[in-house]
mmCIF file of C-alpha atoms and ligand atoms in Angstrom:
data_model
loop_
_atom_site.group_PDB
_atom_site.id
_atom_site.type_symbol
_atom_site.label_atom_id
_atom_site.label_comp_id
_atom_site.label_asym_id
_atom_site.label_seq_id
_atom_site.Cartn_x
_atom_site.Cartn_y
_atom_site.Cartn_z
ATOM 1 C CA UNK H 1 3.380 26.518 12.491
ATOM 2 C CA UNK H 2 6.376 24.852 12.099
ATOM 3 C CA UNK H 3 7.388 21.420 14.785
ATOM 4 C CA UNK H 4 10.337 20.751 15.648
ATOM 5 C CA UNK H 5 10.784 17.690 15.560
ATOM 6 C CA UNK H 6 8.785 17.005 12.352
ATOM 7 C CA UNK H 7 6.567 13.696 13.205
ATOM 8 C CA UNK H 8 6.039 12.030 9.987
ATOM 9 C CA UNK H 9 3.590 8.569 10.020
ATOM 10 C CA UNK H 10 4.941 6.533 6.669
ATOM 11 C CA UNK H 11 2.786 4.150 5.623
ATOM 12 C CA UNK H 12 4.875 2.718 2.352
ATOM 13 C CA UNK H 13 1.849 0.370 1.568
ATOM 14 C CA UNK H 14 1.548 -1.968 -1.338
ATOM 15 C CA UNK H 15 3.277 -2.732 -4.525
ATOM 16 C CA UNK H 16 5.113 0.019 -5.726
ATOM 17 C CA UNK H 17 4.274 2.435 -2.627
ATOM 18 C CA UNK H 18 7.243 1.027 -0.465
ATOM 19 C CA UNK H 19 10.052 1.880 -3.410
ATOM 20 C CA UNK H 20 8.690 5.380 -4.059
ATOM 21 C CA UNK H 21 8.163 5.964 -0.617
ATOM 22 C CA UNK H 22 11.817 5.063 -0.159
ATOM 23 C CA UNK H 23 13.154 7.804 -2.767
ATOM 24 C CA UNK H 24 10.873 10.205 -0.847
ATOM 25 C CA UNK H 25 12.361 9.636 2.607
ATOM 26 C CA UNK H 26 15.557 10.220 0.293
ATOM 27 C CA UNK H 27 14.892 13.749 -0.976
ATOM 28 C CA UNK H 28 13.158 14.542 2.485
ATOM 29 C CA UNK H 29 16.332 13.520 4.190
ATOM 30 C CA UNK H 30 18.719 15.641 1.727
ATOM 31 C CA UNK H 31 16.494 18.725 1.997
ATOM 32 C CA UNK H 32 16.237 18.432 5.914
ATOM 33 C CA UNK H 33 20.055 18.292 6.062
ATOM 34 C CA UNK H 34 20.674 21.547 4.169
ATOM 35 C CA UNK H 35 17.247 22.895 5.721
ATOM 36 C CA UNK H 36 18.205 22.041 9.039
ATOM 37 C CA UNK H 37 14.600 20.466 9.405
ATOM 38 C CA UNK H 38 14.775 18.245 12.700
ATOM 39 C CA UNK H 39 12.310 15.401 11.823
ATOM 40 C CA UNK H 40 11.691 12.000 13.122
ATOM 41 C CA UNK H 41 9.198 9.111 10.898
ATOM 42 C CA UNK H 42 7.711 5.904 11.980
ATOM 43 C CA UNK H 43 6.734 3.352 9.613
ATOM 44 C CA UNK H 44 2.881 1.811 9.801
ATOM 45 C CA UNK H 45 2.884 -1.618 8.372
ATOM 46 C CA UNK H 46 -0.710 -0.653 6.451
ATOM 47 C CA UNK H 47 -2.139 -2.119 3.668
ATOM 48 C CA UNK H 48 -3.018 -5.016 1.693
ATOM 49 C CA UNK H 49 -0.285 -7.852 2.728
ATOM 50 C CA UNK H 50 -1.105 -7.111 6.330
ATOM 51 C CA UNK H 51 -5.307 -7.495 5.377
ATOM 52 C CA UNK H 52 -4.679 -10.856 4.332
ATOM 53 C CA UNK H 53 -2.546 -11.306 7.495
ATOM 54 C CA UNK H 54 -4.473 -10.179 10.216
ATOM 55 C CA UNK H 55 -7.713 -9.560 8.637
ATOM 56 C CA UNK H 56 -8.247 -5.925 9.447
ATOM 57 C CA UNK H 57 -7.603 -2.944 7.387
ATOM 58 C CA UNK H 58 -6.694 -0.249 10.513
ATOM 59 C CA UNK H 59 -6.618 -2.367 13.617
ATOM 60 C CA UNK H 60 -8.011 -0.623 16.734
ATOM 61 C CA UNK H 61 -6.728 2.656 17.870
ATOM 62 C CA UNK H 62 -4.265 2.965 15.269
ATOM 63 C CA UNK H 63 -6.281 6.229 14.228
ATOM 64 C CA UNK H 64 -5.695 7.761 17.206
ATOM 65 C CA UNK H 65 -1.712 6.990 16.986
ATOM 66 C CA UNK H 66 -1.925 8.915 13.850
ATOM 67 C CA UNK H 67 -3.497 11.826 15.234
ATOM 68 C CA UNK H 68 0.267 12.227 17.458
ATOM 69 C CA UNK H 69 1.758 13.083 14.186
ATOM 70 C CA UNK H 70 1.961 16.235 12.141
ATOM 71 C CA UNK H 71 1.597 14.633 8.879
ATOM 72 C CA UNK H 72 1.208 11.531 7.461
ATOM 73 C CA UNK H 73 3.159 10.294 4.153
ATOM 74 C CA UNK H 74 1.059 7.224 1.651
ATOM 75 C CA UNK H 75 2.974 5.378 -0.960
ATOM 76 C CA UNK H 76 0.230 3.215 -2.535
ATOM 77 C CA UNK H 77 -2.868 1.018 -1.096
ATOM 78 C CA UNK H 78 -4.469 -1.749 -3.792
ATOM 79 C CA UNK H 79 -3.138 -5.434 -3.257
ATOM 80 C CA UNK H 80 -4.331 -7.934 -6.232
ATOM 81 C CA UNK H 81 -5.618 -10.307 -4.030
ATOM 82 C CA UNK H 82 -8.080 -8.442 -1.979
ATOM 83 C CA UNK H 83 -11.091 -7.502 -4.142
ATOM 84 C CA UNK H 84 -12.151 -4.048 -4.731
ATOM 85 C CA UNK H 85 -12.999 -1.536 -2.186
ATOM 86 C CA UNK H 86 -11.531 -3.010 1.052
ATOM 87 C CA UNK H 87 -9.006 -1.261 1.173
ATOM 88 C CA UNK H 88 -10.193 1.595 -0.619
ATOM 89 C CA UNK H 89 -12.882 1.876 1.874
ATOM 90 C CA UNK H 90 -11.266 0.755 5.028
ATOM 91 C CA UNK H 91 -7.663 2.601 4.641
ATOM 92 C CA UNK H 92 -7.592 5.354 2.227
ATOM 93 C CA UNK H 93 -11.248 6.929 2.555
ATOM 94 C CA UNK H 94 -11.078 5.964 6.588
ATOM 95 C CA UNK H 95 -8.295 8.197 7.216
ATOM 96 C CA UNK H 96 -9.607 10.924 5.534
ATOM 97 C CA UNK H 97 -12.826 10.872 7.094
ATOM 98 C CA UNK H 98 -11.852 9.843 10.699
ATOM 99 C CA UNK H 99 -8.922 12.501 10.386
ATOM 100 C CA UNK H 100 -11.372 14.741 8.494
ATOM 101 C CA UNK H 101 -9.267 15.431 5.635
ATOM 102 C CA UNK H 102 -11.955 18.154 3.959
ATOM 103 C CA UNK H 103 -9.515 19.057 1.423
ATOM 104 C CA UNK H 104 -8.013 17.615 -1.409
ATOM 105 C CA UNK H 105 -5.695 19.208 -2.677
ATOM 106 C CA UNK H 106 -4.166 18.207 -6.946
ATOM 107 C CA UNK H 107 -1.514 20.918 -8.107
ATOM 108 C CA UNK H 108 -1.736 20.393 -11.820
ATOM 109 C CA UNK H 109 1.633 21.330 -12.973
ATOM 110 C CA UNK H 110 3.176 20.160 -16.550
ATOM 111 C CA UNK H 111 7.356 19.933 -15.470
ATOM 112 C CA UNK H 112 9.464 21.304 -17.953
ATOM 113 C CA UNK H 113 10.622 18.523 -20.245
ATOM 114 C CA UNK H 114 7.597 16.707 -19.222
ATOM 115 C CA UNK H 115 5.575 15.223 -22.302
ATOM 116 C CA UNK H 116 2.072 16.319 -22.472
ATOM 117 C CA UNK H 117 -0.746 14.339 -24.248
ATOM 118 C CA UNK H 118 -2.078 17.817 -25.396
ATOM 119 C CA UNK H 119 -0.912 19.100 -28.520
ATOM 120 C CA UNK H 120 1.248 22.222 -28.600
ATOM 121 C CA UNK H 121 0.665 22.826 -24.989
ATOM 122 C CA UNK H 122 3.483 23.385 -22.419
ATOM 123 C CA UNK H 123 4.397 24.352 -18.806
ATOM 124 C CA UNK H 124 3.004 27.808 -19.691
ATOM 125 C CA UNK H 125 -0.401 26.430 -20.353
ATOM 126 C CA UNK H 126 -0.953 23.716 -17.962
ATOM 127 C CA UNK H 127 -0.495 25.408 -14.404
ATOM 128 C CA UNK H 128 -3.800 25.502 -12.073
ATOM 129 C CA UNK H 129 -5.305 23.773 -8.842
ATOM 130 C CA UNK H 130 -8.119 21.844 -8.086
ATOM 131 C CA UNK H 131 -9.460 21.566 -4.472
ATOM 132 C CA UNK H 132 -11.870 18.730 -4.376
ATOM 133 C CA UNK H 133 -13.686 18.450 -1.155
ATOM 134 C CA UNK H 134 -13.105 14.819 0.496
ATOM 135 C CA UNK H 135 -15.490 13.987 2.931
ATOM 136 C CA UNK H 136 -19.109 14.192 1.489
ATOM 137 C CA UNK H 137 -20.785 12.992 -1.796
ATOM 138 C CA UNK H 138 -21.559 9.420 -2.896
ATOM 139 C CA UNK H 139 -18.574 8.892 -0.832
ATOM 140 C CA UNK H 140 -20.279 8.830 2.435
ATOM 141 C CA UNK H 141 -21.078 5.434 1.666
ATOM 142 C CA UNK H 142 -25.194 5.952 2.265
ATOM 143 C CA UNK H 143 -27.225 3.678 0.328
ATOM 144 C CA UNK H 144 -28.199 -0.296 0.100
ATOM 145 C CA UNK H 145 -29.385 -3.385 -1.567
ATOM 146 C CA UNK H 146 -33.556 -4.088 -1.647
ATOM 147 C CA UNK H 147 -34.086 -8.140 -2.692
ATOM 148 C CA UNK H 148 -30.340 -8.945 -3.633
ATOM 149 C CA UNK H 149 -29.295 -10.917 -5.944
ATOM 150 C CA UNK H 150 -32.945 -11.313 -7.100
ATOM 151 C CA UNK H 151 -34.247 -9.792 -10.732
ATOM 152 C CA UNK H 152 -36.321 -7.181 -8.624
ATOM 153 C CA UNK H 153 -33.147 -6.094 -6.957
ATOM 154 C CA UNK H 154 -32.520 -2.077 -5.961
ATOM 155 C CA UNK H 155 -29.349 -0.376 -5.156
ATOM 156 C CA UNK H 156 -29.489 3.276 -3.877
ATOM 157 C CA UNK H 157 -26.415 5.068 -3.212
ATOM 158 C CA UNK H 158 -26.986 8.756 -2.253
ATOM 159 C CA UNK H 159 -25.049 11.598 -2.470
ATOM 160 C CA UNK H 160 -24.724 13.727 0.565
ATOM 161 C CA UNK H 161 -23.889 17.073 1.187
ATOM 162 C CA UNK H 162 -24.077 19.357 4.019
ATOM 163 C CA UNK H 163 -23.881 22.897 4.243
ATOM 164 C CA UNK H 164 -20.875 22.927 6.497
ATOM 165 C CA UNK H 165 -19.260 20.623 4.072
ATOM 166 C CA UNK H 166 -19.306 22.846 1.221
ATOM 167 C CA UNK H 167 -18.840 25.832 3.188
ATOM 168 C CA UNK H 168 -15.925 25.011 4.738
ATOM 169 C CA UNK H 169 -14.084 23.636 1.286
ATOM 170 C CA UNK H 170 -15.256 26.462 -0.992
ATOM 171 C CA UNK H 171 -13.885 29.186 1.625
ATOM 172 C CA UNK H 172 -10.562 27.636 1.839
ATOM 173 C CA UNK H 173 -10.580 27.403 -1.719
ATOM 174 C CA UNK H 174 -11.442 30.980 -1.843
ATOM 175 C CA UNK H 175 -8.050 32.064 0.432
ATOM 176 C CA UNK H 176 -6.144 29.205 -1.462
ATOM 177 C CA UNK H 177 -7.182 31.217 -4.706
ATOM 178 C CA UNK H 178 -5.963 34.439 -2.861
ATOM 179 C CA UNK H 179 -2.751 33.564 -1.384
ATOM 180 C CA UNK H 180 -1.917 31.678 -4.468
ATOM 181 C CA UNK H 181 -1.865 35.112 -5.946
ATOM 182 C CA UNK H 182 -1.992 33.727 -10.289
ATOM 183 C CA UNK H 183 -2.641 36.837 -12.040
ATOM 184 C CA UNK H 184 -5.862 35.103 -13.319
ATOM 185 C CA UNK H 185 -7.369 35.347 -9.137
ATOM 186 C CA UNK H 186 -10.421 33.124 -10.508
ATOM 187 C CA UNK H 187 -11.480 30.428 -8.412
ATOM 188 C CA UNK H 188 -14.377 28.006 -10.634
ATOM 189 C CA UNK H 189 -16.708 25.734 -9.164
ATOM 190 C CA UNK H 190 -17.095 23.023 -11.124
ATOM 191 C CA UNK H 191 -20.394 20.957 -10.411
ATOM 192 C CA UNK H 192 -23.788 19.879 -12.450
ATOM 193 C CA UNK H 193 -26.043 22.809 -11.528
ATOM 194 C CA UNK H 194 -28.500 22.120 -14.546
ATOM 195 C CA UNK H 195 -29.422 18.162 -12.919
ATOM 196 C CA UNK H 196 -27.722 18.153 -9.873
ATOM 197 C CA UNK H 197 -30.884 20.330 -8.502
ATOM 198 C CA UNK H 198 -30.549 20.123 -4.581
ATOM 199 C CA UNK H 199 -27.170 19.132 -3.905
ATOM 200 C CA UNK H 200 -25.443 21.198 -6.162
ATOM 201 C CA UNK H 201 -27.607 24.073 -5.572
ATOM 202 C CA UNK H 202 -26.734 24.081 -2.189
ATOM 203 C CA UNK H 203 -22.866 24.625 -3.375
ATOM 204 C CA UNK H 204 -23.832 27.232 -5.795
ATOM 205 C CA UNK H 205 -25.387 28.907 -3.588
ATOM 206 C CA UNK H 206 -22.858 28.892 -0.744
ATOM 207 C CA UNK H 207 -20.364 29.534 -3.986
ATOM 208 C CA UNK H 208 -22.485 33.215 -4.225
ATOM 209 C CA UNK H 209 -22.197 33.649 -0.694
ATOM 210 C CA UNK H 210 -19.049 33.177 0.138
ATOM 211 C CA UNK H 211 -17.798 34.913 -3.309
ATOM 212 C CA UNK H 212 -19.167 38.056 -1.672
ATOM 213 C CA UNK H 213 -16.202 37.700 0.869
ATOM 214 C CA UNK H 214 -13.359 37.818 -1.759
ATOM 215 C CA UNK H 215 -14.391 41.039 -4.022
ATOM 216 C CA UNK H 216 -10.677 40.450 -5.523
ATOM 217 C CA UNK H 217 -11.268 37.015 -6.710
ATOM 218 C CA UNK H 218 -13.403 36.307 -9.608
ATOM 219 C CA UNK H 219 -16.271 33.878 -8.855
ATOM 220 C CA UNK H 220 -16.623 31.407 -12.443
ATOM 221 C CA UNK H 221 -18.498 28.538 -13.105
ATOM 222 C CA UNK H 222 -18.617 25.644 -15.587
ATOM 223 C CA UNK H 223 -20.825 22.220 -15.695
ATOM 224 C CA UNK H 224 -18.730 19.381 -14.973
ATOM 225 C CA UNK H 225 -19.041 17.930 -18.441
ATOM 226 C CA UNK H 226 -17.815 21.149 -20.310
ATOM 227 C CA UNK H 227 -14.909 21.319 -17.419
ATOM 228 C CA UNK H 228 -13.632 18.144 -18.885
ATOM 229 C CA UNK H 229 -13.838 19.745 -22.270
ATOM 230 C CA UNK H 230 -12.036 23.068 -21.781
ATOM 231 C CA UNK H 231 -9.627 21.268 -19.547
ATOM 232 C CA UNK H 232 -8.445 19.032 -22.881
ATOM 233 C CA UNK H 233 -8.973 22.536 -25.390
ATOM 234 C CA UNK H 234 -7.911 25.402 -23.114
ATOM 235 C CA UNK H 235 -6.191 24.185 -20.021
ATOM 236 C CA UNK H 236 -4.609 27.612 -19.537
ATOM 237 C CA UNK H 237 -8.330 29.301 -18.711
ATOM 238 C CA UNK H 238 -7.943 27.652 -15.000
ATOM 239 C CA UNK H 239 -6.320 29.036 -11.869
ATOM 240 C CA UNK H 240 -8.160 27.095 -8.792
ATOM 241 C CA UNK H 241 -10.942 24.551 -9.472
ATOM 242 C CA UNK H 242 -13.258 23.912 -6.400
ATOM 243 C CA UNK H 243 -15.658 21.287 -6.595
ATOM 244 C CA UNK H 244 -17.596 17.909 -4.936
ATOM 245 C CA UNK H 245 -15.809 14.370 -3.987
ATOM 246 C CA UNK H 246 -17.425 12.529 -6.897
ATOM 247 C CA UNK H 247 -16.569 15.259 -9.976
ATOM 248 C CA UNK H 248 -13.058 15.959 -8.288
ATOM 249 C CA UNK H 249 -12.070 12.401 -8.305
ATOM 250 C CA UNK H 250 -13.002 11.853 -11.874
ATOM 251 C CA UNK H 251 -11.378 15.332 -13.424
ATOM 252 C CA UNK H 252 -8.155 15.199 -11.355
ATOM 253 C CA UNK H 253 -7.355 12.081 -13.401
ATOM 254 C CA UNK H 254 -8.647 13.977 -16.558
ATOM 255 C CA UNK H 255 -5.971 16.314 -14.966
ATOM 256 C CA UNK H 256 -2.918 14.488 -14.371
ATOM 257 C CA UNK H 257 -2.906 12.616 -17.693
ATOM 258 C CA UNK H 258 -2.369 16.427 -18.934
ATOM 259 C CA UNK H 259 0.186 16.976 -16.728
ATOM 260 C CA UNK H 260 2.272 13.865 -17.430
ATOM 261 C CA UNK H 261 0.764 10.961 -15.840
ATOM 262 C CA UNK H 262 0.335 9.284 -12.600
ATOM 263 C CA UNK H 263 4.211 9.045 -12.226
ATOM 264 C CA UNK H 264 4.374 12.840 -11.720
ATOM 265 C CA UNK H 265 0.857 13.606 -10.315
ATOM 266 C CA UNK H 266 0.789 14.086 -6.120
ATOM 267 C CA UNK H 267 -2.043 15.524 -4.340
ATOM 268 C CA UNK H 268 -2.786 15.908 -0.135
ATOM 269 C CA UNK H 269 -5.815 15.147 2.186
ATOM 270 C CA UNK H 270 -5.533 18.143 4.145
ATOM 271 C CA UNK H 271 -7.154 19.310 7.408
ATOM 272 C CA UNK H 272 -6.259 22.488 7.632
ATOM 273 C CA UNK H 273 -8.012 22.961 10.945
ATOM 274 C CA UNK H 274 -5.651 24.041 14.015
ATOM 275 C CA UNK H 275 -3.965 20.402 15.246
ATOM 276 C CA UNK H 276 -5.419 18.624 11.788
ATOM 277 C CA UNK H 277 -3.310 15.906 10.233
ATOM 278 C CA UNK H 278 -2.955 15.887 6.664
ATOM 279 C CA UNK H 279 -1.703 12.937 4.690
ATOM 280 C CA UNK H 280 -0.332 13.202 1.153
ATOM 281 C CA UNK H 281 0.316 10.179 -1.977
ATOM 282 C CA UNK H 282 1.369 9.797 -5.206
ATOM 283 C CA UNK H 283 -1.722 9.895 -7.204
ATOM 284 C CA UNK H 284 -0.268 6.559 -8.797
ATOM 285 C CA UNK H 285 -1.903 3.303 -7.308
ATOM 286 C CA UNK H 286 0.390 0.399 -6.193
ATOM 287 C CA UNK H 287 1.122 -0.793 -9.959
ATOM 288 C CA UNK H 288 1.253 -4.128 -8.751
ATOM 289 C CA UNK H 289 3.253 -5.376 -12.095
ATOM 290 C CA UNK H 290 6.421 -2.665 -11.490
ATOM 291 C CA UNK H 291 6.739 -4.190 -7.862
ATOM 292 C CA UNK H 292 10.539 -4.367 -6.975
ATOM 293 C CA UNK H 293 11.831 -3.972 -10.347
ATOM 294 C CA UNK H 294 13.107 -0.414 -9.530
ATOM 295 C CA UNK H 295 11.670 0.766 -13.062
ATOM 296 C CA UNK H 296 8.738 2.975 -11.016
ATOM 297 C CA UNK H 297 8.862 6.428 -11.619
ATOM 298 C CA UNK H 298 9.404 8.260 -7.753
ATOM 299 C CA UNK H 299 8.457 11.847 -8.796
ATOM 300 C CA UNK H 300 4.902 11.619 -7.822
ATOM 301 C CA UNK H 301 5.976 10.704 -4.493
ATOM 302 C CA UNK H 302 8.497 13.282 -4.423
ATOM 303 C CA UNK H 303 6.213 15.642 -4.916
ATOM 304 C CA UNK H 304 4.151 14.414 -2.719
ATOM 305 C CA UNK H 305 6.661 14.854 0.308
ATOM 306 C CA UNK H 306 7.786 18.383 -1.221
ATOM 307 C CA UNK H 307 3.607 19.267 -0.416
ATOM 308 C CA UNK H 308 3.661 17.749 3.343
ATOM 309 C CA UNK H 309 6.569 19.661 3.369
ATOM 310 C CA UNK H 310 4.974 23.190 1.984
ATOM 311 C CA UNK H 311 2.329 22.272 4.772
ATOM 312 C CA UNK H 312 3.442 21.401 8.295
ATOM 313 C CA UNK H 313 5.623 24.970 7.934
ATOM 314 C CA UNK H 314 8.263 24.254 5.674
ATOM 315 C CA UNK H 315 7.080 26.139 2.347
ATOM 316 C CA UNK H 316 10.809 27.031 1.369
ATOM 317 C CA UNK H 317 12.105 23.593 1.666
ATOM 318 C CA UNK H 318 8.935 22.858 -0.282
ATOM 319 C CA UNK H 319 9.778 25.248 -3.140
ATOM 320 C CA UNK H 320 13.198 23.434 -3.141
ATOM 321 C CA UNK H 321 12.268 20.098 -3.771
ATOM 322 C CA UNK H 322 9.334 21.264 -6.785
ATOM 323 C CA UNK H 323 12.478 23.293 -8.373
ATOM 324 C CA UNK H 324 15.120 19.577 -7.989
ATOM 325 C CA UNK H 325 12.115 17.949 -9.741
ATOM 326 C CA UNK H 326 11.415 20.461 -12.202
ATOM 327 C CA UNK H 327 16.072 20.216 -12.995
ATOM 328 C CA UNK H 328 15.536 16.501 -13.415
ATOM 329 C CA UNK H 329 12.965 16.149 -15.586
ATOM 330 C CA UNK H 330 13.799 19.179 -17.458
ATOM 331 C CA UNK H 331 17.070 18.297 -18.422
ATOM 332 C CA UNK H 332 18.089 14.538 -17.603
ATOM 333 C CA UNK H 333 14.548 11.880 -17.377
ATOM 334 C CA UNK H 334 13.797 10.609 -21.047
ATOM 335 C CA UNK H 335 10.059 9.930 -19.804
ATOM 336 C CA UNK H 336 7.732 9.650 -16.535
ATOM 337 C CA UNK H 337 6.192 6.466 -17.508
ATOM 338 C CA UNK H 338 7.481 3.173 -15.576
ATOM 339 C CA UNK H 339 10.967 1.966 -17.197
ATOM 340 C CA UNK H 340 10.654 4.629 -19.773
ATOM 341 C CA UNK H 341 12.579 7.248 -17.533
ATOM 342 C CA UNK H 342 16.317 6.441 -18.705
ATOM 343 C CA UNK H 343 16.617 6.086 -15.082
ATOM 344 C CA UNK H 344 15.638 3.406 -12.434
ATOM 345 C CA UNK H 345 13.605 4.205 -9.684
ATOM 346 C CA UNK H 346 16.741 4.750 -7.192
ATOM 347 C CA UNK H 347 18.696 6.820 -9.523
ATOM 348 C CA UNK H 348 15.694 8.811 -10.011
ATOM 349 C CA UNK H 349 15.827 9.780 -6.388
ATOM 350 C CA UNK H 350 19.719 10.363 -6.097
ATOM 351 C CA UNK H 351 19.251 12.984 -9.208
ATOM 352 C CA UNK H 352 16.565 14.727 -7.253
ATOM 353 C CA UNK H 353 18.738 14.835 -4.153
ATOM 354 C CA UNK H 354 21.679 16.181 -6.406
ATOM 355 C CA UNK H 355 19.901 19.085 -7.687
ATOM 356 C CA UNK H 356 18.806 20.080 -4.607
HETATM 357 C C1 IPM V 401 -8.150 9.129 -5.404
HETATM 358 C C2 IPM V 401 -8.492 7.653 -5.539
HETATM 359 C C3 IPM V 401 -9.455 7.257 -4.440
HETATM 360 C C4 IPM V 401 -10.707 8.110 -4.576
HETATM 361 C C5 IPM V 401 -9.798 5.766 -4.433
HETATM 362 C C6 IPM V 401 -8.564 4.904 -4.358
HETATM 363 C C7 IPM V 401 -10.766 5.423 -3.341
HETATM 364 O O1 IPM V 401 -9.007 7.391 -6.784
HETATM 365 O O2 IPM V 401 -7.544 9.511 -4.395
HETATM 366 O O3 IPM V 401 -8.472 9.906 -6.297
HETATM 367 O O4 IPM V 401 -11.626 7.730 -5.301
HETATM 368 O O5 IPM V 401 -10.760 9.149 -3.951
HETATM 369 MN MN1 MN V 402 -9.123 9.089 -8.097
#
């Protein structure tokens, strides 16, 4: 499935999303030279500084401009000044619902020479996948105020899921479990069964279902809460994790502090329907603080663009930038946090492009 040329939507963003989006274009360009990947980008001025601009978070049609592309690459959205959820809501969570993103993807990978907050644990252990779905939940933004701002107030906010929904995420987990081949071939759903009585019944039971499709993958389960646990005391039980919006967002942080931090952590909204466009990010917000000191850590990012890579039909050239990162900070980064790397940002990149 391969394009040639590769159409590539960058929108660097806010804060630190422009510098590591930078070092990404970097490595992408170095790789597509020796790849012979014929690629063109176009920058989308998104984000914060533009909000407090022009007032609007997408402006009209800009949507469908993205849909022209094969991919779409995010360095960062969050801007002090504009309060919470704005652009949360209006950017970030509107492309992946407009562009229905159903998947999202988190490789949880500890990088050799990586520092893990886990005790004794190394790259050996700390190797498995969660697919979250992205596009139902108490993210579908159902719900409302009754007498605001008075002391009889009520909020509702409802979590929704659909049949289709879950469907549709647990069976590509189920072929992401198979193709990924770990010789564990267990795919868990992670979800709250014991409380979560309708909506999560409806996923375990499409989890049964579906199971009965893939004889060669084991079918697991564990309650959210005990997910968090094991994932602390035995991260080396998982190979895939599927499991809701909510739960996914909250253990794939759980999940990258294990694997290093948010400077190494990269994940992808992916539609993996024919003609989808998928969009893939750091993990790491726009640390507003690090902005255009060149002390921000550019993995994450790089990572990022080795996935989008790995997906719109380039899975070698893919492989090739995970195994630069994996050189770099296995034998020359002192640390992934920001200005702890021994590195700046820049000379982050350049290493990256070297071991390529
Ligand atoms: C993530 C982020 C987003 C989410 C925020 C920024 C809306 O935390 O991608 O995990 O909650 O999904
Ligand atoms: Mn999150």
């Amino acid at each position: 499935m391969s394009k040639t040329p590769l159409k590539i939507a960058v929108i660097g963003g806010d804060g630190t999303g422009p510098e590591v989006t930078r070092e990404a274009l970097k490595v992408l360009k170095a790789v597509g030279a020796k790849d012979g990947i014929e690629y063109r980008t176009q920058d989308f001025d998104f984000g914060g500084a533009r909000y407090l601009r022009t007032g609007e978070t997408l402006p009209a049609g800009a949507v469908d401009e993205l849909r022209r592309f094969d991919a779409i690459f995010l360095g960062a959205v969050g801007h002090p000044d504009v309060p919470p959820g704005v652009l949360e809501k209006g950017l970030l969570l509107e492309l992946r619902f407009q562009l229905d993103q159903y998947i999202n993807l988190r490789p949880v990978k500890l990088f050799p020479g990586v520092e893990t907050p886990l005790k004794d644990r190394g790259p050996a252990d700390i190797d498995f996948v969660v697919v979250r779905e992205n596009t139902e939940d108490l993210y579908c933004g159902v719900g409302g105020f009754l007498k605001k701002n008075t002391a009889d107030e009520v909020a509702s906010q409802t979590a929704v899921y659909t049949r289709k929904g879950c469907e549709r995420c647990i069976r590509w987990a189920f072929e992401f479990t198979r193709r990924r081949n770990n010789p564990k071939k267990m795919l868990t759903l992670v979800a709250k069964t014991n409380v979560l009585t309708f909506g999560h019944d409806l996923w375990w039971r499409t989890f049964q279902q579906v199971s009965k499709e893939y004889p060669d993958i084991k079918a697991d389960y564990n309650h959210v809460d005990a997910c968090c646990m094991w994932m602390v005391k035995n991260p080396d039980y998982y190979d895939v994790i599927v499991t809701t919006n909510m739960f996914g967002d909250i253990i794939t942080d759980l999940a990258a502090v294990i694997q290093g931090g948010l400077g190494v952590a990269a994940g992808g909204n992916i539609n993996p329907d024919p003609g989808g466009v998928s969009m893939f990010e750091p993990m790491g917000g726009s640390a507003p603080k690090y902005t255009n000191q060149n002390v921000i850590n550019p993995i994450a990012a790089i990572n990022a663009m080795g996935m989008l890579l790995e997906h719109t039909g380039y899975p070698r050239s893919g492989e090739r930038v995970l195994n630069a990162i994996m050189r770099v900070t296995g034998t020359k980064m002192k640390g992934q946090a920001a200005g702890k790397m021994g590195y700046s940002t820049q000379q982050v990149g350049d290493l990256v492009c070297e071991a390529l």
